[in-house]
Tab-separated table of C-alpha atoms in Angstrom:
chain	number	residue	atom	x	y	z
Y	1	MET	CA	129.555	194.013	-13.680
Y	2	ASN	CA	127.349	195.344	-10.938
Y	3	ALA	CA	124.246	193.311	-10.142
Y	4	ARG	CA	122.537	196.490	-8.924
Y	5	ASN	CA	122.503	197.668	-12.545
Y	6	ALA	CA	120.845	194.460	-13.670
Y	7	PRO	CA	117.319	194.758	-15.097
Y	8	GLN	CA	114.412	194.313	-12.735
Y	9	PRO	CA	112.609	190.949	-12.850
Y	10	VAL	CA	109.729	190.759	-15.298
Y	11	ALA	CA	106.527	188.785	-14.966
Y	12	ILE	CA	105.597	186.032	-17.395
Y	13	THR	CA	101.818	186.256	-17.654
Y	14	GLY	CA	101.020	184.210	-20.748
Y	15	LEU	CA	102.276	181.127	-22.562
Y	16	GLY	CA	101.377	179.750	-25.973
Y	17	MET	CA	103.045	177.156	-28.129
Y	18	ILE	CA	102.687	174.812	-31.035
Y	19	THR	CA	105.176	171.972	-31.179
Y	20	PRO	CA	105.624	168.473	-32.614
Y	21	ALA	CA	103.990	167.252	-29.389
Y	22	GLY	CA	100.779	169.211	-29.789
Y	23	ALA	CA	98.725	172.225	-30.757
Y	24	ASP	CA	99.120	174.109	-27.502
Y	25	THR	CA	100.963	174.428	-24.214
Y	26	ALA	CA	98.898	171.837	-22.347
Y	27	ALA	CA	99.304	169.158	-25.027
Y	28	THR	CA	103.036	169.797	-25.322
Y	29	TRP	CA	103.575	169.700	-21.561
Y	30	ARG	CA	101.595	166.459	-21.279
Y	31	GLU	CA	103.685	164.679	-23.917
Y	32	VAL	CA	106.989	166.057	-22.630
Y	33	CYS	CA	106.100	164.796	-19.142
Y	34	ARG	CA	105.232	161.410	-20.617
Y	35	GLY	CA	108.632	161.284	-22.273
Y	36	THR	CA	107.129	160.897	-25.740
Y	37	ALA	CA	109.743	161.081	-28.513
Y	38	THR	CA	108.086	162.875	-31.440
Y	39	ALA	CA	110.739	162.103	-34.066
Y	40	ALA	CA	109.438	160.241	-37.112
Y	41	VAL	CA	110.484	159.267	-40.601
Y	42	ASP	CA	109.680	162.269	-42.801
Y	43	PRO	CA	108.569	161.449	-46.374
Y	44	ALA	CA	109.660	164.922	-47.517
Y	45	LEU	CA	113.251	163.977	-46.614
Y	46	ALA	CA	113.190	160.526	-48.198
Y	47	ASP	CA	116.083	161.111	-50.619
Y	48	LEU	CA	118.429	162.528	-48.003
Y	49	PRO	CA	121.074	160.830	-45.831
Y	50	VAL	CA	118.948	161.660	-42.780
Y	51	SER	CA	115.187	161.433	-43.024
Y	52	LEU	CA	114.028	161.916	-39.422
Y	53	SER	CA	112.337	165.065	-38.214
Y	54	CYS	CA	109.948	166.320	-35.557
Y	55	ARG	CA	107.118	167.993	-37.485
Y	56	VAL	CA	104.189	169.964	-36.157
Y	57	ARG	CA	101.248	167.695	-36.941
Y	58	ALA	CA	98.437	169.514	-35.170
Y	59	PRO	CA	96.241	171.823	-37.221
Y	60	LEU	CA	96.613	175.548	-36.537
Y	61	GLU	CA	93.166	176.446	-35.275
Y	62	ARG	CA	93.454	179.541	-33.116
Y	63	PRO	CA	91.063	182.356	-34.162
Y	64	VAL	CA	93.853	184.510	-35.654
Y	65	MET	CA	94.429	181.849	-38.308
Y	66	ARG	CA	91.119	182.808	-39.929
Y	67	ARG	CA	92.198	186.430	-40.442
Y	68	LYS	CA	92.660	187.752	-43.959
Y	69	GLY	CA	96.128	187.262	-45.430
Y	70	VAL	CA	97.302	184.572	-42.996
Y	71	LYS	CA	97.102	181.950	-45.734
Y	72	ASN	CA	99.838	183.783	-47.661
Y	73	LEU	CA	102.374	183.535	-44.831
Y	74	ASP	CA	105.218	181.093	-44.354
Y	75	PRO	CA	104.718	178.321	-41.785
Y	76	VAL	CA	107.227	180.061	-39.480
Y	77	THR	CA	104.898	183.038	-39.101
Y	78	ARG	CA	101.763	180.908	-39.041
Y	79	PHE	CA	103.197	178.931	-36.106
Y	80	ALA	CA	104.052	182.220	-34.371
Y	81	LEU	CA	100.579	183.697	-34.851
Y	82	ASN	CA	98.887	180.564	-33.564
Y	83	ALA	CA	101.125	180.506	-30.459
Y	84	ALA	CA	100.714	184.252	-29.838
Y	85	ASP	CA	96.931	183.955	-29.975
Y	86	GLU	CA	97.066	181.302	-27.258
Y	87	ALA	CA	99.581	183.273	-25.149
Y	88	LEU	CA	97.447	186.434	-25.211
Y	89	ASP	CA	94.382	184.439	-24.284
Y	90	ASP	CA	96.341	182.896	-21.412
Y	91	SER	CA	97.538	186.316	-20.224
Y	92	GLY	CA	94.048	187.803	-20.195
Y	93	LEU	CA	95.284	190.727	-22.324
Y	94	ASP	CA	93.130	191.885	-25.213
Y	95	PRO	CA	94.647	193.913	-28.067
Y	96	ILE	CA	91.336	195.777	-28.297
Y	97	GLY	CA	91.943	197.328	-24.897
Y	98	TRP	CA	95.679	197.888	-24.763
Y	99	GLN	CA	97.808	200.922	-25.594
Y	100	PRO	CA	99.320	199.734	-28.860
Y	101	ASP	CA	102.316	202.087	-28.718
Y	102	ARG	CA	103.442	200.393	-25.505
Y	103	VAL	CA	103.417	196.823	-26.810
Y	104	ALA	CA	106.678	195.406	-28.159
Y	105	VAL	CA	107.315	192.276	-30.177
Y	106	VAL	CA	110.628	190.439	-30.113
Y	107	THR	CA	111.018	187.311	-32.208
Y	108	GLY	CA	113.911	184.904	-32.207
Y	109	THR	CA	114.280	182.812	-35.333
Y	110	GLY	CA	117.186	181.187	-37.066
Y	111	ALA	CA	116.152	181.146	-40.691
Y	112	GLY	CA	112.892	183.036	-41.307
Y	113	GLY	CA	110.651	181.791	-44.086
Y	114	SER	CA	112.630	178.803	-45.325
Y	115	HIS	CA	109.775	177.059	-47.126
Y	116	THR	CA	108.943	180.225	-49.023
Y	117	VAL	CA	112.577	180.668	-50.077
Y	118	THR	CA	112.717	177.078	-51.329
Y	119	ARG	CA	109.455	177.447	-53.242
Y	120	GLY	CA	110.542	180.781	-54.710
Y	121	HIS	CA	113.729	179.279	-56.140
Y	122	GLU	CA	111.727	176.431	-57.672
Y	123	VAL	CA	109.250	178.814	-59.332
Y	124	LEU	CA	111.991	181.117	-60.594
Y	125	ALA	CA	113.896	178.209	-62.148
Y	126	ALA	CA	110.855	176.505	-63.646
Y	127	GLU	CA	108.646	179.413	-64.721
Y	128	GLY	CA	110.816	182.530	-64.733
Y	129	PRO	CA	110.744	185.853	-62.897
Y	130	ARG	CA	107.222	186.839	-63.974
Y	131	ALA	CA	105.818	183.888	-62.026
Y	132	VAL	CA	107.430	184.832	-58.686
Y	133	SER	CA	104.830	185.377	-55.974
Y	134	PRO	CA	104.184	188.913	-54.684
Y	135	TYR	CA	104.046	187.301	-51.254
Y	136	HIS	CA	107.597	185.950	-51.516
Y	137	LEU	CA	109.265	188.793	-49.587
Y	138	PRO	CA	106.654	189.263	-46.844
Y	139	ALA	CA	106.635	185.519	-46.303
Y	140	SER	CA	110.389	184.966	-46.371
Y	141	LEU	CA	112.216	187.948	-44.851
Y	142	ILE	CA	113.475	187.195	-41.363
Y	143	ASN	CA	111.851	190.292	-39.811
Y	144	MET	CA	108.384	189.428	-41.033
Y	145	THR	CA	107.352	187.126	-38.184
Y	146	SER	CA	107.669	190.052	-35.786
Y	147	ALA	CA	106.073	192.360	-38.343
Y	148	PHE	CA	102.982	190.168	-38.715
Y	149	LEU	CA	102.693	189.648	-34.953
Y	150	SER	CA	102.663	193.455	-34.675
Y	151	LEU	CA	100.145	193.763	-37.498
Y	152	TYR	CA	97.653	191.108	-36.469
Y	153	PHE	CA	97.719	191.980	-32.754
Y	154	THR	CA	98.060	195.767	-33.172
Y	155	ALA	CA	101.372	196.084	-31.347
Y	156	ARG	CA	102.876	199.422	-32.406
Y	157	GLY	CA	105.903	199.562	-30.106
Y	158	PRO	CA	109.380	198.244	-30.968
Y	159	SER	CA	109.207	195.181	-33.197
Y	160	PHE	CA	112.479	193.346	-33.576
Y	161	THR	CA	113.889	190.047	-34.702
Y	162	VAL	CA	116.959	188.593	-33.056
Y	163	SER	CA	118.788	185.876	-34.907
Y	164	THR	CA	121.493	183.990	-33.045
Y	165	ALA	CA	120.882	180.518	-34.479
Y	166	CYS	CA	119.764	178.113	-31.763
Y	167	ALA	CA	120.143	180.777	-29.062
Y	168	SER	CA	117.605	183.089	-30.775
Y	169	GLY	CA	114.609	182.328	-28.564
Y	170	ALA	CA	116.523	182.856	-25.320
Y	171	ASP	CA	118.069	186.061	-26.669
Y	172	ALA	CA	114.588	187.316	-27.593
Y	173	LEU	CA	113.588	186.884	-23.942
Y	174	GLY	CA	116.678	188.765	-22.771
Y	175	LEU	CA	116.160	191.611	-25.214
Y	176	ALA	CA	112.522	191.933	-24.192
Y	177	GLN	CA	113.501	192.079	-20.525
Y	178	ASP	CA	115.874	194.917	-21.397
Y	179	LEU	CA	113.152	196.780	-23.350
Y	180	LEU	CA	110.835	196.591	-20.332
Y	181	ALA	CA	113.650	197.723	-18.017
Y	182	ALA	CA	114.416	200.662	-20.325
Y	183	ASP	CA	110.726	201.656	-20.305
Y	184	ARG	CA	110.495	201.200	-24.081
Y	185	CYS	CA	107.272	199.221	-23.650
Y	186	ASP	CA	104.818	197.988	-21.013
Y	187	ILE	CA	104.061	194.626	-22.610
Y	188	ALA	CA	106.371	192.432	-24.677
Y	189	LEU	CA	105.299	189.519	-26.814
Y	190	VAL	CA	108.370	187.299	-27.005
Y	191	CYS	CA	108.319	184.745	-29.748
Y	192	GLY	CA	110.614	181.954	-30.835
Y	193	ALA	CA	109.652	180.448	-34.173
Y	194	GLU	CA	111.196	178.083	-36.668
Y	195	ALA	CA	109.952	176.165	-39.686
Y	196	GLY	CA	113.204	175.054	-41.218
Y	197	ILE	CA	112.670	171.395	-42.075
Y	198	THR	CA	113.613	171.771	-45.722
Y	199	PRO	CA	115.762	169.451	-47.838
Y	200	ILE	CA	118.582	172.018	-48.120
Y	201	SER	CA	118.626	172.606	-44.379
Y	202	VAL	CA	118.609	168.901	-43.528
Y	203	ALA	CA	121.233	168.125	-46.184
Y	204	SER	CA	123.460	170.905	-44.805
Y	205	PHE	CA	123.184	169.765	-41.193
Y	206	ALA	CA	123.798	166.170	-42.341
Y	207	GLN	CA	126.944	167.188	-44.243
Y	208	ILE	CA	128.508	168.534	-41.078
Y	209	LYS	CA	127.418	165.460	-39.073
Y	210	ALA	CA	125.166	167.396	-36.739
Y	211	LEU	CA	122.108	165.163	-37.220
Y	212	SER	CA	121.473	161.804	-35.624
Y	213	ALA	CA	122.143	158.890	-37.944
Y	214	GLU	CA	119.940	156.612	-35.841
Y	215	SER	CA	117.285	154.691	-37.747
Y	216	ASP	CA	114.943	154.145	-34.778
Y	217	PRO	CA	113.069	157.451	-34.321
Y	218	ARG	CA	112.502	156.785	-30.608
Y	219	LEU	CA	116.237	156.652	-29.954
Y	220	ALA	CA	117.456	159.314	-32.365
Y	221	SER	CA	117.323	162.281	-30.015
Y	222	ARG	CA	118.936	161.040	-26.771
Y	223	PRO	CA	120.535	163.949	-24.915
Y	224	PHE	CA	123.498	163.056	-22.695
Y	225	ASP	CA	123.194	159.347	-23.620
Y	226	ARG	CA	126.451	157.463	-24.075
Y	227	ASP	CA	125.340	156.436	-27.576
Y	228	ARG	CA	124.042	159.832	-28.725
Y	229	ASN	CA	125.100	160.770	-32.246
Y	230	GLY	CA	123.357	163.994	-33.226
Y	231	PHE	CA	120.158	165.996	-33.033
Y	232	VAL	CA	116.806	165.628	-34.779
Y	233	ILE	CA	115.586	168.728	-36.591
Y	234	ALA	CA	112.272	170.108	-35.357
Y	235	GLU	CA	109.905	173.014	-35.844
Y	236	GLY	CA	107.383	174.991	-33.861
Y	237	ALA	CA	106.809	178.249	-32.053
Y	238	CYS	CA	106.336	179.519	-28.527
Y	239	VAL	CA	105.241	182.937	-27.309
Y	240	LEU	CA	105.626	184.323	-23.789
Y	241	VAL	CA	103.904	187.504	-22.611
Y	242	LEU	CA	106.123	189.691	-20.409
Y	243	GLU	CA	105.101	192.615	-18.231
Y	244	ARG	CA	106.462	194.456	-15.226
Y	245	PRO	CA	105.321	192.620	-12.099
Y	246	ARG	CA	103.546	195.722	-10.705
Y	247	ASP	CA	101.576	196.177	-13.976
Y	248	ALA	CA	100.601	192.523	-13.990
Y	249	ALA	CA	99.550	192.704	-10.344
Y	250	ALA	CA	97.588	195.917	-10.950
Y	251	ARG	CA	95.409	194.290	-13.569
Y	252	GLY	CA	94.997	191.149	-11.472
Y	253	ALA	CA	96.889	188.943	-13.888
Y	254	ARG	CA	98.186	185.547	-12.939
Y	255	ILE	CA	101.974	185.768	-12.770
Y	256	ARG	CA	103.112	182.358	-13.907
Y	257	ALA	CA	106.801	182.917	-13.264
Y	258	LEU	CA	109.461	185.620	-13.202
Y	259	LEU	CA	112.231	186.138	-15.702
Y	260	LEU	CA	114.971	187.248	-13.330
Y	261	GLY	CA	117.972	187.588	-15.560
Y	262	HIS	CA	119.638	186.822	-18.821
Y	263	ALA	CA	123.095	186.902	-20.371
Y	264	SER	CA	124.447	186.503	-23.889
Y	265	THR	CA	128.007	185.837	-24.928
Y	266	ASN	CA	129.933	184.661	-27.955
Y	267	ASP	CA	132.727	182.097	-28.017
Y	268	ALA	CA	134.621	183.958	-30.798
Y	269	HIS	CA	136.162	180.576	-31.479
Y	270	HIS	CA	134.739	178.697	-34.512
Y	271	ALA	CA	131.930	178.921	-37.069
Y	272	THR	CA	130.000	175.945	-35.755
Y	273	ALA	CA	131.943	174.115	-33.030
Y	274	PRO	CA	131.445	175.143	-29.406
Y	275	HIS	CA	134.517	176.293	-27.503
Y	276	PRO	CA	136.130	173.072	-26.216
Y	277	ASP	CA	136.114	174.349	-22.635
Y	278	GLY	CA	132.661	175.904	-22.911
Y	279	LEU	CA	134.248	179.309	-22.340
Y	280	GLY	CA	131.449	181.526	-23.659
Y	281	ALA	CA	128.714	179.274	-22.308
Y	282	GLU	CA	130.249	179.338	-18.829
Y	283	THR	CA	130.454	183.126	-18.858
Y	284	ALA	CA	126.837	183.365	-19.989
Y	285	LEU	CA	125.668	181.019	-17.244
Y	286	ARG	CA	127.637	182.812	-14.505
Y	287	GLN	CA	126.559	186.272	-15.720
Y	288	ALA	CA	122.901	185.318	-16.028
Y	289	ILE	CA	122.834	184.006	-12.456
Y	290	HIS	CA	124.624	187.116	-11.210
Y	291	ARG	CA	122.293	189.463	-13.090
Y	292	ALA	CA	119.363	187.587	-11.583
Y	293	GLY	CA	120.691	188.566	-8.154
Y	294	LEU	CA	121.322	184.925	-7.263
Y	295	THR	CA	124.275	182.719	-6.529
Y	296	ALA	CA	125.017	179.428	-8.260
Y	297	ALA	CA	123.800	177.438	-5.251
Y	298	ASP	CA	120.273	178.887	-5.685
Y	299	ILE	CA	119.808	177.103	-9.015
Y	300	THR	CA	118.192	173.718	-8.465
Y	301	HIS	CA	116.834	172.943	-11.935
Y	302	VAL	CA	118.450	173.223	-15.368
Y	303	ASN	CA	116.656	172.935	-18.686
Y	304	ALA	CA	119.779	172.067	-20.645
Y	305	HIS	CA	120.452	172.936	-24.257
Y	306	GLY	CA	121.111	169.163	-24.490
Y	307	THR	CA	120.969	168.699	-28.238
Y	308	SER	CA	122.128	165.054	-28.291
Y	309	THR	CA	125.257	165.896	-30.272
Y	310	PRO	CA	128.428	164.364	-28.840
Y	311	ALA	CA	130.245	167.694	-28.436
Y	312	ASN	CA	127.430	169.875	-27.085
Y	313	ASP	CA	126.320	167.486	-24.407
Y	314	ARG	CA	129.840	166.669	-23.218
Y	315	ILE	CA	130.811	170.325	-22.964
Y	316	GLU	CA	127.497	171.394	-21.436
Y	317	ALA	CA	127.574	168.638	-18.811
Y	318	CYS	CA	131.118	169.607	-17.889
Y	319	LEU	CA	130.067	173.250	-17.642
Y	320	LEU	CA	127.130	172.373	-15.379
Y	321	THR	CA	129.258	170.329	-13.013
Y	322	GLN	CA	131.778	173.177	-12.795
Y	323	VAL	CA	129.433	176.129	-12.334
Y	324	LEU	CA	126.689	174.246	-10.458
Y	325	PRO	CA	128.642	171.608	-8.511
Y	326	HIS	CA	125.700	170.984	-6.146
Y	327	HIS	CA	124.056	168.740	-8.792
Y	328	PRO	CA	120.828	170.500	-9.749
Y	329	VAL	CA	118.128	168.473	-11.493
Y	330	VAL	CA	118.745	168.525	-15.252
Y	331	THR	CA	116.400	167.789	-18.144
Y	332	SER	CA	116.548	168.242	-21.907
Y	333	SER	CA	113.288	168.770	-23.748
Y	334	LYS	CA	114.973	167.871	-27.031
Y	335	GLY	CA	114.631	164.155	-26.344
Y	336	ALA	CA	110.889	164.638	-26.789
Y	337	LEU	CA	110.642	167.596	-29.151
Y	338	GLY	CA	113.851	167.430	-31.183
Y	339	HIS	CA	115.716	170.641	-31.849
Y	340	ALA	CA	113.488	173.486	-33.013
Y	341	LEU	CA	116.558	175.690	-33.581
Y	342	GLY	CA	115.576	179.366	-33.129
Y	343	ALA	CA	112.315	178.406	-31.401
Y	344	ALA	CA	113.953	176.082	-28.868
Y	345	GLY	CA	114.903	178.822	-26.401
Y	346	THR	CA	111.352	180.059	-25.871
Y	347	ILE	CA	109.800	176.574	-25.900
Y	348	GLU	CA	112.267	175.417	-23.251
Y	349	ALA	CA	111.867	178.568	-21.146
Y	350	ALA	CA	108.089	178.013	-21.198
Y	351	LEU	CA	108.492	174.366	-20.202
Y	352	THR	CA	110.722	175.542	-17.349
Y	353	VAL	CA	107.936	177.900	-16.230
Y	354	LEU	CA	105.590	174.913	-16.122
Y	355	ALA	CA	108.136	172.853	-14.185
Y	356	LEU	CA	108.393	175.656	-11.588
Y	357	GLU	CA	104.603	175.925	-11.396
Y	358	GLU	CA	103.952	172.227	-10.993
Y	359	HIS	CA	107.040	171.406	-8.927
Y	360	ARG	CA	108.034	168.614	-11.260
Y	361	VAL	CA	110.767	168.272	-13.838
Y	362	PRO	CA	109.963	166.288	-16.982
Y	363	PRO	CA	112.132	163.356	-18.075
Y	364	THR	CA	114.601	163.403	-20.943
Y	365	ALA	CA	112.931	161.265	-23.583
Y	366	GLY	CA	115.098	158.965	-25.676
Y	367	THR	CA	117.973	158.727	-23.214
Y	368	ARG	CA	118.594	155.266	-21.754
Y	369	ASP	CA	122.179	155.162	-20.527
Y	370	LEU	CA	123.554	158.393	-19.155
Y	371	ASP	CA	127.042	159.001	-20.516
Y	372	PRO	CA	129.372	158.399	-17.532
Y	373	GLU	CA	131.408	161.364	-18.777
Y	374	CYS	CA	128.357	163.574	-18.136
Y	375	GLY	CA	128.219	163.679	-14.338
Y	376	ILE	CA	124.834	165.371	-14.098
Y	377	ASP	CA	121.585	164.470	-12.330
Y	378	LEU	CA	119.520	163.934	-15.487
Y	379	VAL	CA	115.814	163.121	-15.090
Y	380	LEU	CA	115.018	159.888	-16.934
Y	381	GLY	CA	111.859	157.847	-17.356
Y	382	THR	CA	109.211	159.735	-15.405
Y	383	PRO	CA	108.875	163.299	-14.102
Y	384	ARG	CA	110.745	164.100	-10.898
Y	385	ALA	CA	108.935	165.872	-8.069
Y	386	HIS	CA	111.001	168.963	-7.417
Y	387	PRO	CA	110.146	171.872	-5.133
Y	388	GLY	CA	112.880	174.323	-6.287
Y	389	ASN	CA	112.189	178.000	-6.960
Y	390	TYR	CA	115.021	178.929	-9.330
Y	391	ALA	CA	115.910	177.436	-12.698
Y	392	VAL	CA	118.072	178.218	-15.702
Y	393	SER	CA	117.436	177.433	-19.347
Y	394	ASN	CA	120.492	177.200	-21.587
Y	395	SER	CA	120.591	177.876	-25.318
Y	396	PHE	CA	123.715	177.667	-27.439
Y	397	GLY	CA	123.965	178.187	-31.177
Y	398	PHE	CA	126.099	177.892	-34.276
Y	399	GLY	CA	128.296	180.939	-34.536
Y	400	GLY	CA	129.340	180.541	-30.909
Y	401	HIS	CA	126.208	182.228	-29.518
Y	402	ASN	CA	125.418	181.429	-25.884
Y	403	SER	CA	122.296	182.618	-24.111
Y	404	VAL	CA	121.047	181.749	-20.651
Y	405	VAL	CA	117.828	182.823	-18.922
Y	406	VAL	CA	117.115	182.561	-15.194
Y	407	LEU	CA	113.528	181.901	-14.180
Y	408	ALA	CA	111.853	181.863	-10.789
Y	409	ALA	CA	108.575	180.861	-9.219
Y	410	PRO	CA	106.558	184.065	-8.576
J	1	MET	CA	81.521	179.453	-67.059
J	2	THR	CA	81.812	183.038	-68.307
J	3	THR	CA	84.965	185.075	-68.062
J	4	PHE	CA	83.248	187.211	-65.415
J	5	HIS	CA	82.452	184.194	-63.284
J	6	ARG	CA	85.925	182.754	-63.593
J	7	LEU	CA	87.447	186.121	-62.738
J	8	ALA	CA	85.075	186.668	-59.819
J	9	ASP	CA	86.019	183.281	-58.405
J	10	MET	CA	89.688	184.213	-58.690
J	11	VAL	CA	89.171	187.590	-56.988
J	12	SER	CA	87.188	185.912	-54.241
J	13	ARG	CA	90.119	183.606	-53.484
J	14	VAL	CA	92.858	186.211	-53.768
J	15	ALA	CA	91.060	188.924	-51.781
J	16	GLU	CA	89.382	186.470	-49.378
J	17	VAL	CA	85.930	187.988	-49.914
J	18	PRO	CA	82.699	186.014	-50.388
J	19	LEU	CA	81.925	185.257	-54.018
J	20	ASP	CA	78.417	186.687	-53.740
J	21	SER	CA	79.818	190.063	-52.694
J	22	ILE	CA	81.400	190.472	-56.140
J	23	THR	CA	79.275	192.207	-58.794
J	24	PRO	CA	80.248	193.319	-62.305
J	25	THR	CA	80.551	196.905	-61.112
J	26	SER	CA	82.649	196.122	-57.995
J	27	SER	CA	86.086	197.695	-58.219
J	28	LEU	CA	89.183	195.914	-56.916
J	29	ASP	CA	89.538	198.735	-54.373
J	30	GLU	CA	86.054	198.096	-53.041
J	31	LEU	CA	86.907	194.397	-52.710
J	32	GLU	CA	90.016	195.310	-50.678
J	33	VAL	CA	92.447	193.948	-53.227
J	34	ASP	CA	95.690	195.497	-51.952
J	35	SER	CA	98.881	196.092	-53.933
J	36	LEU	CA	100.210	192.564	-53.308
J	37	ALA	CA	96.887	190.890	-54.049
J	38	LEU	CA	96.676	192.852	-57.311
J	39	VAL	CA	99.969	191.323	-58.472
J	40	GLU	CA	98.771	187.878	-57.384
J	41	LEU	CA	95.515	188.367	-59.271
J	42	ILE	CA	97.343	189.355	-62.462
J	43	LEU	CA	99.606	186.263	-62.142
J	44	ARG	CA	96.548	184.045	-61.865
J	45	VAL	CA	94.762	185.783	-64.750
J	46	GLU	CA	97.808	185.284	-66.976
J	47	LYS	CA	98.123	181.635	-66.049
J	48	THR	CA	94.434	180.768	-66.197
J	49	PHE	CA	93.536	182.601	-69.390
J	50	GLY	CA	96.875	182.179	-71.142
J	51	ILE	CA	97.240	185.890	-71.808
J	52	SER	CA	99.890	188.464	-71.028
J	53	VAL	CA	98.843	191.497	-68.963
J	54	ARG	CA	100.998	194.571	-69.559
J	55	ASP	CA	102.153	196.561	-66.497
J	56	GLY	CA	99.548	199.189	-65.666
J	57	ASP	CA	96.758	197.650	-67.743
J	58	VAL	CA	94.907	196.353	-64.656
J	59	GLN	CA	94.639	198.793	-61.769
J	60	SER	CA	92.938	198.836	-58.411
J	61	ASN	CA	90.119	201.167	-59.531
J	62	ASP	CA	89.141	198.817	-62.396
J	63	THR	CA	85.829	196.988	-62.149
J	64	ILE	CA	85.467	193.228	-62.444
J	65	ASP	CA	83.415	193.645	-65.589
J	66	GLY	CA	86.049	195.943	-67.098
J	67	ILE	CA	88.815	193.451	-66.390
J	68	ALA	CA	86.690	190.611	-67.790
J	69	ARG	CA	86.270	192.550	-71.060
J	70	TYR	CA	90.028	193.266	-71.137
J	71	ILE	CA	90.699	189.528	-70.791
J	72	GLU	CA	88.228	188.565	-73.511
J	73	GLU	CA	89.782	191.027	-75.953
J	74	ARG	CA	93.111	189.270	-75.520
J	75	LEU	CA	92.028	185.633	-75.450
J	76	PRO	CA	93.612	183.482	-78.101
J	77	THR	CA	90.835	182.676	-80.629
J	78	ASP	CA	90.972	178.919	-79.943
J	79	ALA	CA	90.353	179.588	-76.240
J	80	ILE	CA	87.151	181.533	-76.714
J	81	PRO	CA	84.729	178.565	-76.576
J	82	ASP	CA	85.974	177.827	-73.053
J	83	ALA	CA	85.334	181.403	-71.998
J	84	VAL	CA	81.816	181.761	-73.299
């Protein structure tokens, strides 16, 4: 591969999110920096082997939520709309003034409208086909989060959904960078969204021993800890606004960070287990750094995938020590926020933008004793002052999907 | 509450329009009841009034008053006191 053919850097000019830690970016960042573990016993999961989750508790109060029809949408799309409203506000862009044909939407999500699907099955079984809601399809189909972002914000350019399990959000960023590079749009709203805390989802993850069996919510998600035993399922959404740096500069926008490069690979190894040597993940990390026009030594901060499962964290730590042997500062946001599946990639990329802006890397909540097998410089306890300019955010998913984004201070 | 008032309340919720904007002569079109909201409205009418609405009987150019009369014609006799 030739780095000269790599896409040009794109500017990140707006951030918006809703997470278990808060209603917006500022609240989430504050709690992540405090190392607050948001996992809690979830009454909706009471009859299941695992009953911990990280739920969004904040009300969705952005202006778009008062628009007609929003009440009929699945939580996954409602989260996305709320986050997009904040991100656009942050970017200074107004859909009233933009060229709609030049605005793209790319959403990463793992499951689409899970709550709607669950409810639809219940209604069909209990009341028959004539009782099924006319809003079932628009609320449940996996493309509809992008479709409603396009509709409510008048974005008439390409509108896609990318679904690569827990790598979806990072892949959405990469695809959007490519759309900007190919001149298919001038603005891209990149969304990661997930609202998959349903009994069937939790039961399925529990059956394959992916979820933490810990009873103390504060210790359940503990990335890279020697006693880690699984992840905690989470939900939320995050939207990033991308533009070409010259367009952002021309309109006087604040460029919060640059997305320099991205790479996606697949392990082609197993349905759910990562490749034991991290083969696909290593290739993704090396390619992403190369496509960013950097060398491994430039990377001084890693927002790890760090799910708190025994296999992921062992393999990821090993990968980091091999590819980045100079011991960059590592954090995992999942100790605080749990694992928001398809939304995690954009949430973690946005948190990495904030870390670059503020020159500090948040701690990994939940983790007490770093696994001696994971020879990484993991931030624990309190945020670490860190002046570095280049960071990577890793996202790996079921199905062997690996996606890495490289971010830089502007 | 009359059938009209019950229906108007239902339309107000489904179409997200203020209740006082709904008059007997308002058509569903005028109230911006789209194709999905029309199906939702019919589901709620069937459930609330305990009647069965045949496909095509309620259309977007129908008025609220017209639909109210359609409902009343089909109400089971023992339900009429509630609808008066």
